[in-house]
Coordinates of N, CA, C and O and ligand atoms in Angstrom, one line a residue:
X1481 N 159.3 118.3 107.9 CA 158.6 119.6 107.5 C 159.6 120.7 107.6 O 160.5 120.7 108.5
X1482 N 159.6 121.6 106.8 CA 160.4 122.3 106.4 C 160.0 124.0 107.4 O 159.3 124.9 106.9
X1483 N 160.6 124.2 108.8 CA 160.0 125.4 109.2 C 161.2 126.3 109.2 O 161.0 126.8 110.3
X1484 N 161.9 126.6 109.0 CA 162.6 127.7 109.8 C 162.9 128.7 108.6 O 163.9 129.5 108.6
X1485 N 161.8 128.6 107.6 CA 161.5 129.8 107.2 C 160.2 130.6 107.7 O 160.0 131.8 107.6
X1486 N 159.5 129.7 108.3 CA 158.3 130.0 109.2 C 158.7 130.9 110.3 O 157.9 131.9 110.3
X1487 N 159.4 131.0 111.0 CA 160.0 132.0 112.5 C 161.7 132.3 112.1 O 162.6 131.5 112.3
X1488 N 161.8 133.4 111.5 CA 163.4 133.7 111.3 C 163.7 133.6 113.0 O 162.9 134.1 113.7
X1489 N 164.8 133.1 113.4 CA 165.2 132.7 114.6 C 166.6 133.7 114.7 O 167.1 134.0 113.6
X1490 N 167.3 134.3 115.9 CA 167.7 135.3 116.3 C 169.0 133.6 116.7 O 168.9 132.4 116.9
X1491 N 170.2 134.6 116.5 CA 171.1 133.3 116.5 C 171.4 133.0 118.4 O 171.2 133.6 119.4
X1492 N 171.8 131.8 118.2 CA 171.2 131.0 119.2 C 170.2 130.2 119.6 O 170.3 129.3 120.5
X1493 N 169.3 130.7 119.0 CA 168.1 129.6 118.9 C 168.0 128.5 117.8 O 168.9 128.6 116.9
X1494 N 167.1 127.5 117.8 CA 167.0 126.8 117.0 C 166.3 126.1 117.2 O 166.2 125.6 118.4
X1495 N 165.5 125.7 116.0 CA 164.0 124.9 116.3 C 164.2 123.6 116.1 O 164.6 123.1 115.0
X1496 N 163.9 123.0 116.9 CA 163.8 121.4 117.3 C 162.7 120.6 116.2 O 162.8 120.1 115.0
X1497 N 161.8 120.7 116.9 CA 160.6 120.3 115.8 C 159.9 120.9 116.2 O 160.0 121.5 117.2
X1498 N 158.3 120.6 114.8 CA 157.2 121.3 114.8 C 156.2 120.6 115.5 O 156.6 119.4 115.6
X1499 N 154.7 120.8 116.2 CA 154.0 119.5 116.7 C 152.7 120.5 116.3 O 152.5 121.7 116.4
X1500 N 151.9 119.5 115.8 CA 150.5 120.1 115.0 C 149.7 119.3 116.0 O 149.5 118.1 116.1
X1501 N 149.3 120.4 116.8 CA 148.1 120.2 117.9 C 146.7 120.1 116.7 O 146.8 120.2 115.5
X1502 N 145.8 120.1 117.5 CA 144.5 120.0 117.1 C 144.1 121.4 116.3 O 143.8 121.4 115.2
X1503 N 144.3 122.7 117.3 CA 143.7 123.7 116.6 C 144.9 124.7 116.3 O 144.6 125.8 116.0
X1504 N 146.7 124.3 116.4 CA 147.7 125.4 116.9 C 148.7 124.2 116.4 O 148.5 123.0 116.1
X1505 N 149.7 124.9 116.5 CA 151.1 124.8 115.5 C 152.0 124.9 117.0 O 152.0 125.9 117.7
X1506 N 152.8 123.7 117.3 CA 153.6 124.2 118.7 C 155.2 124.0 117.8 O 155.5 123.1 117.1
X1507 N 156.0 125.3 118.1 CA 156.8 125.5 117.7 C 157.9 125.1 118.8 O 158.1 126.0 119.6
X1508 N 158.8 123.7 119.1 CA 159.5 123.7 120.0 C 160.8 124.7 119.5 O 161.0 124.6 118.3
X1509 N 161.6 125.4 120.2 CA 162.7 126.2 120.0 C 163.8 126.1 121.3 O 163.5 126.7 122.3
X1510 N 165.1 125.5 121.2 CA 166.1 125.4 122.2 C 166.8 126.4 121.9 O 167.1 126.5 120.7
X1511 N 167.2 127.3 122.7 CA 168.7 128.1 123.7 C 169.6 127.1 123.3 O 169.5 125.9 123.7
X1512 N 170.6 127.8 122.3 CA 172.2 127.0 122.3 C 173.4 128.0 122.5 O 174.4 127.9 121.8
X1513 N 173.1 129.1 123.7 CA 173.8 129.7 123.8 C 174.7 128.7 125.0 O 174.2 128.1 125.9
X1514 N 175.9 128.6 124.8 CA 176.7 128.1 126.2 C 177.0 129.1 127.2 O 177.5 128.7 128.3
X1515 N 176.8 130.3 127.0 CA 177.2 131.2 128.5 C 176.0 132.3 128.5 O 175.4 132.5 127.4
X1516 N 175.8 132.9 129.6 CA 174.9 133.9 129.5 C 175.2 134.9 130.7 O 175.8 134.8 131.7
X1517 N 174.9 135.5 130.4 CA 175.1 137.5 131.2 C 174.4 137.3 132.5 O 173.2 137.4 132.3
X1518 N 174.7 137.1 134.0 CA 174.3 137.8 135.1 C 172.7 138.7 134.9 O 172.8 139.2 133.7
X1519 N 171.9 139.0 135.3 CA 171.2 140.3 135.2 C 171.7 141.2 136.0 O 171.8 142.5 135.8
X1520 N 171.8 140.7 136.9 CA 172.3 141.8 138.3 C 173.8 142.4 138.2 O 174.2 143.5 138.3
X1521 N 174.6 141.1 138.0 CA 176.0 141.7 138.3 C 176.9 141.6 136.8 O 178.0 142.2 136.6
X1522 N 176.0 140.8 135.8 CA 176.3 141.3 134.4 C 177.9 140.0 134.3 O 178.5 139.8 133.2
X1523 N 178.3 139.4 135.3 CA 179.1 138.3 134.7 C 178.5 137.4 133.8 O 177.2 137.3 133.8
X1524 N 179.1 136.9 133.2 CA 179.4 135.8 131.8 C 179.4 134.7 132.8 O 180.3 134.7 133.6
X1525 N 178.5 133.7 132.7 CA 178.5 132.7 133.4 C 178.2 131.3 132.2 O 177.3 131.0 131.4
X1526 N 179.2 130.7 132.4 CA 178.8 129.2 131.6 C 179.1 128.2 132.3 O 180.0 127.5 131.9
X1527 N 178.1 127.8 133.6 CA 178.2 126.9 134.6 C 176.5 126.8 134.7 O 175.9 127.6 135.5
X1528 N 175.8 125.9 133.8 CA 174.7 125.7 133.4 C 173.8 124.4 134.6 O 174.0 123.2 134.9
X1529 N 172.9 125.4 135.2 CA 172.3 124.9 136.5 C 171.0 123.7 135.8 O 170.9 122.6 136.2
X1530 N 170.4 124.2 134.8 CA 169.4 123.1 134.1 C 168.6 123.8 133.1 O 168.7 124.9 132.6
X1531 N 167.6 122.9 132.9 CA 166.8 124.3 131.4 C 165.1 124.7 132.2 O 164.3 124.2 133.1
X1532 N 165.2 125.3 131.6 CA 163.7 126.0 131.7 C 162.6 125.9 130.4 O 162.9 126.3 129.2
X1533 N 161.2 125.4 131.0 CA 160.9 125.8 130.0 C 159.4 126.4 129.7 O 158.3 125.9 130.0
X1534 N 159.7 127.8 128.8 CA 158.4 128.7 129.1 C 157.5 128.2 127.8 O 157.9 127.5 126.9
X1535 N 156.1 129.0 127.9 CA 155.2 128.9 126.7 C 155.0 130.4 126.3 O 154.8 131.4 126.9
X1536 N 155.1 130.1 124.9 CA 154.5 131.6 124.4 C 153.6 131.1 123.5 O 153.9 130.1 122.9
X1537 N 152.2 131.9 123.3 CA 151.4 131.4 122.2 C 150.7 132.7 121.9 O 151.0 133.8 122.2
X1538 N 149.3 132.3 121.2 CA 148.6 133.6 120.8 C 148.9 134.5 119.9 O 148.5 135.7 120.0
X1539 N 149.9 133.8 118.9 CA 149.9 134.2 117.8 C 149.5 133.8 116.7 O 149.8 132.7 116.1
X1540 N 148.5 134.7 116.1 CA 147.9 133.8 115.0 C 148.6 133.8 113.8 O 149.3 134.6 113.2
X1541 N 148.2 132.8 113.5 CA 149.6 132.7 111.9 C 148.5 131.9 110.8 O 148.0 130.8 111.0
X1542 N 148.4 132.7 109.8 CA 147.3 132.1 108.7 C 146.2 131.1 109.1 O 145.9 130.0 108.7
X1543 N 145.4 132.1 110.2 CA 144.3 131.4 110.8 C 144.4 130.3 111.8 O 143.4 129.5 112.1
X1544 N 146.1 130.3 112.4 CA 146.2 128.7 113.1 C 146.6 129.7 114.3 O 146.9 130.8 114.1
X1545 N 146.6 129.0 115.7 CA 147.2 129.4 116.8 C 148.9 129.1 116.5 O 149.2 128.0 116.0
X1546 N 149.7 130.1 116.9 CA 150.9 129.4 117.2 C 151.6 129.3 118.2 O 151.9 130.4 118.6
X1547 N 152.1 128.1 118.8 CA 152.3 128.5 120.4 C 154.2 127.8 120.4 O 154.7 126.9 119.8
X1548 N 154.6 128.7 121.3 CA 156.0 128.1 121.1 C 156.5 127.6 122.0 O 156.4 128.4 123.0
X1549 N 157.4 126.2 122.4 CA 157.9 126.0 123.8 C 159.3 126.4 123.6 O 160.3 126.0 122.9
X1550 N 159.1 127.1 124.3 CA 161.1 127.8 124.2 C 161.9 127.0 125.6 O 161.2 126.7 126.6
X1551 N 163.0 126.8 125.6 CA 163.8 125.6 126.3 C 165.3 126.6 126.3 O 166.3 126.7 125.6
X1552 N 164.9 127.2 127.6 CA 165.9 128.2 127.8 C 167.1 127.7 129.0 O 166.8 126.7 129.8
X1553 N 168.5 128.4 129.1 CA 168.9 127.8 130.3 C 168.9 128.5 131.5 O 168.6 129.7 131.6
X1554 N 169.3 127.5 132.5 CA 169.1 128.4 133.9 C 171.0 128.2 134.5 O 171.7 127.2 134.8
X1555 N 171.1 129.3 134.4 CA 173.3 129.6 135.0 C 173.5 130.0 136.6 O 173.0 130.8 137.3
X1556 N 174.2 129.3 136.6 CA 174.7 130.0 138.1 C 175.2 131.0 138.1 O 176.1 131.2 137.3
X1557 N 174.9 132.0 138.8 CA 176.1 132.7 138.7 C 177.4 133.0 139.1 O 177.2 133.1 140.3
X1558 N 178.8 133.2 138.9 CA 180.0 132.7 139.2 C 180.6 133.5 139.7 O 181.9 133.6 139.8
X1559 N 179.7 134.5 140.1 CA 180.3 135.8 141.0 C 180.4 135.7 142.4 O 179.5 136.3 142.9
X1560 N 181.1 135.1 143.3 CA 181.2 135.1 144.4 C 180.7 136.1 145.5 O 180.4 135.7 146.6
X1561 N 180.5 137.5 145.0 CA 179.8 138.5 145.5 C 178.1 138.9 144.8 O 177.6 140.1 145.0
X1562 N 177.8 138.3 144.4 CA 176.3 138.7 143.9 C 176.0 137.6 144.3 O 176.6 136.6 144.7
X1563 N 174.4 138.5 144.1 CA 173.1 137.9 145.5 C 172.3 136.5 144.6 O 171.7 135.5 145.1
X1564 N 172.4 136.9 143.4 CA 171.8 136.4 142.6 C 172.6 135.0 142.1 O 173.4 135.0 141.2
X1565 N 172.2 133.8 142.9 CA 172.8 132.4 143.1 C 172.3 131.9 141.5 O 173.3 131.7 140.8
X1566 N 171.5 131.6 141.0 CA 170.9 131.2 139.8 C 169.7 131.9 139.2 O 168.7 132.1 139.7
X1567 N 170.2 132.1 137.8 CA 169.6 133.1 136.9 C 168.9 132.1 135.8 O 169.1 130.9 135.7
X1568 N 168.2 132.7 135.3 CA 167.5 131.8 134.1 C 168.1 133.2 132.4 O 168.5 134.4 132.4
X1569 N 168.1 132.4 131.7 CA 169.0 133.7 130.2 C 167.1 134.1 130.0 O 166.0 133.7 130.0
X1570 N 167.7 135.0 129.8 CA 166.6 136.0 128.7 C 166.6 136.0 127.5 O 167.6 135.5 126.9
X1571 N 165.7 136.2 126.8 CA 165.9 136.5 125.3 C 164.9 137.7 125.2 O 163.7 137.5 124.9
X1572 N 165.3 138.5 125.5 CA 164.2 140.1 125.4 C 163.8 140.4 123.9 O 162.6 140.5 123.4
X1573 N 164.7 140.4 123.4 CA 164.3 140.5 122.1 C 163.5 139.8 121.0 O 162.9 140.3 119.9
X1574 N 163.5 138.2 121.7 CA 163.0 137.6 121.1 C 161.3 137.5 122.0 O 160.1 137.5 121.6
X1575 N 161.9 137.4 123.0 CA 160.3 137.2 123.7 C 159.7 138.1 123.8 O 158.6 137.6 123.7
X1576 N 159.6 139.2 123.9 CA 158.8 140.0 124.1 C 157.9 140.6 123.3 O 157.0 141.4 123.7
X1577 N 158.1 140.1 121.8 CA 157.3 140.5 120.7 C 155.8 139.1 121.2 O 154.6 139.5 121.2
X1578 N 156.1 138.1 121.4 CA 155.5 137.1 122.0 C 154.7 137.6 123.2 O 153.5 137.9 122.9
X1579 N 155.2 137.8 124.7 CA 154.9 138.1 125.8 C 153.8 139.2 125.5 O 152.8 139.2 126.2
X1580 N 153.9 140.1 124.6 CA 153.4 141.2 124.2 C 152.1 140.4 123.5 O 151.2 140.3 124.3
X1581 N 152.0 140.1 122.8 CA 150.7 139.4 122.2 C 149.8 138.6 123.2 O 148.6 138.3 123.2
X1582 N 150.4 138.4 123.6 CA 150.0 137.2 124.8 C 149.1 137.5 126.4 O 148.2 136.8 126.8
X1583 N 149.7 138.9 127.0 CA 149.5 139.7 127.3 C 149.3 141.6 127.3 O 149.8 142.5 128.0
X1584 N 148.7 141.6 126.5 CA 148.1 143.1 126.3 C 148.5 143.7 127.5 O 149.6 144.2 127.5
X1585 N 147.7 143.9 128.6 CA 148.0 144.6 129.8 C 149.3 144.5 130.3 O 149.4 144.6 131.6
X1586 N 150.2 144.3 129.8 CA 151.8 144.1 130.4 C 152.4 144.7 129.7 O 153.6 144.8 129.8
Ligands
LIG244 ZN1 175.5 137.7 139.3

């Protein structure tokens, strides 16, 4: 099946496959970024601790649910002086148009 005209994807991501639940469209999507930014202390770290993986859904797309499992990584961080031992990557940009649907009151 032909998706990735379905969700323009922000580079670094990339959709695995599609899985047609019963009443919803699960969009798997992996993180192929190799390094990612600190939040706290903002180092570049590419010493990759394991993946994570969140749900976003509650978006309706031509009357179907669509729910996405995003498969993000989790980095150490490689700063000897920051507090922050292991980080998980963000994608703000991408999630939060999601998180935002998902959650109203947030
Ligand atoms: Zn850090």
């Amino acid at each position: 099946m032909e998706g990735t005209s379905l969700l323009p994807l922000p580079q670094g991501l990339q959709m695995t496959h599609l899985e047609k639940l019963e009443t919803s469209l699960m969009i798997h999507v992996l993180s192929t970024h190799p390094t990612c930014r600190c939040p706290l202390c903002h180092a570049e770290s590419d010493a990759v601790h394991s993946h994570y993986q969140r749900y976003l859904k509650d978006l309706p797309c031509c009357g179907q649910q669509l729910c996405l499992q995003l498969t993000v990584g989790k980095f150490f961080c490689q700063n000897q002086q920051c507090q922050r031992k292991i980080f998980t990557e963000r994608l703000p940009e991408f999630v939060q148009p999601w998180a935002h649907t998902s959650n109203p009151s947030t």
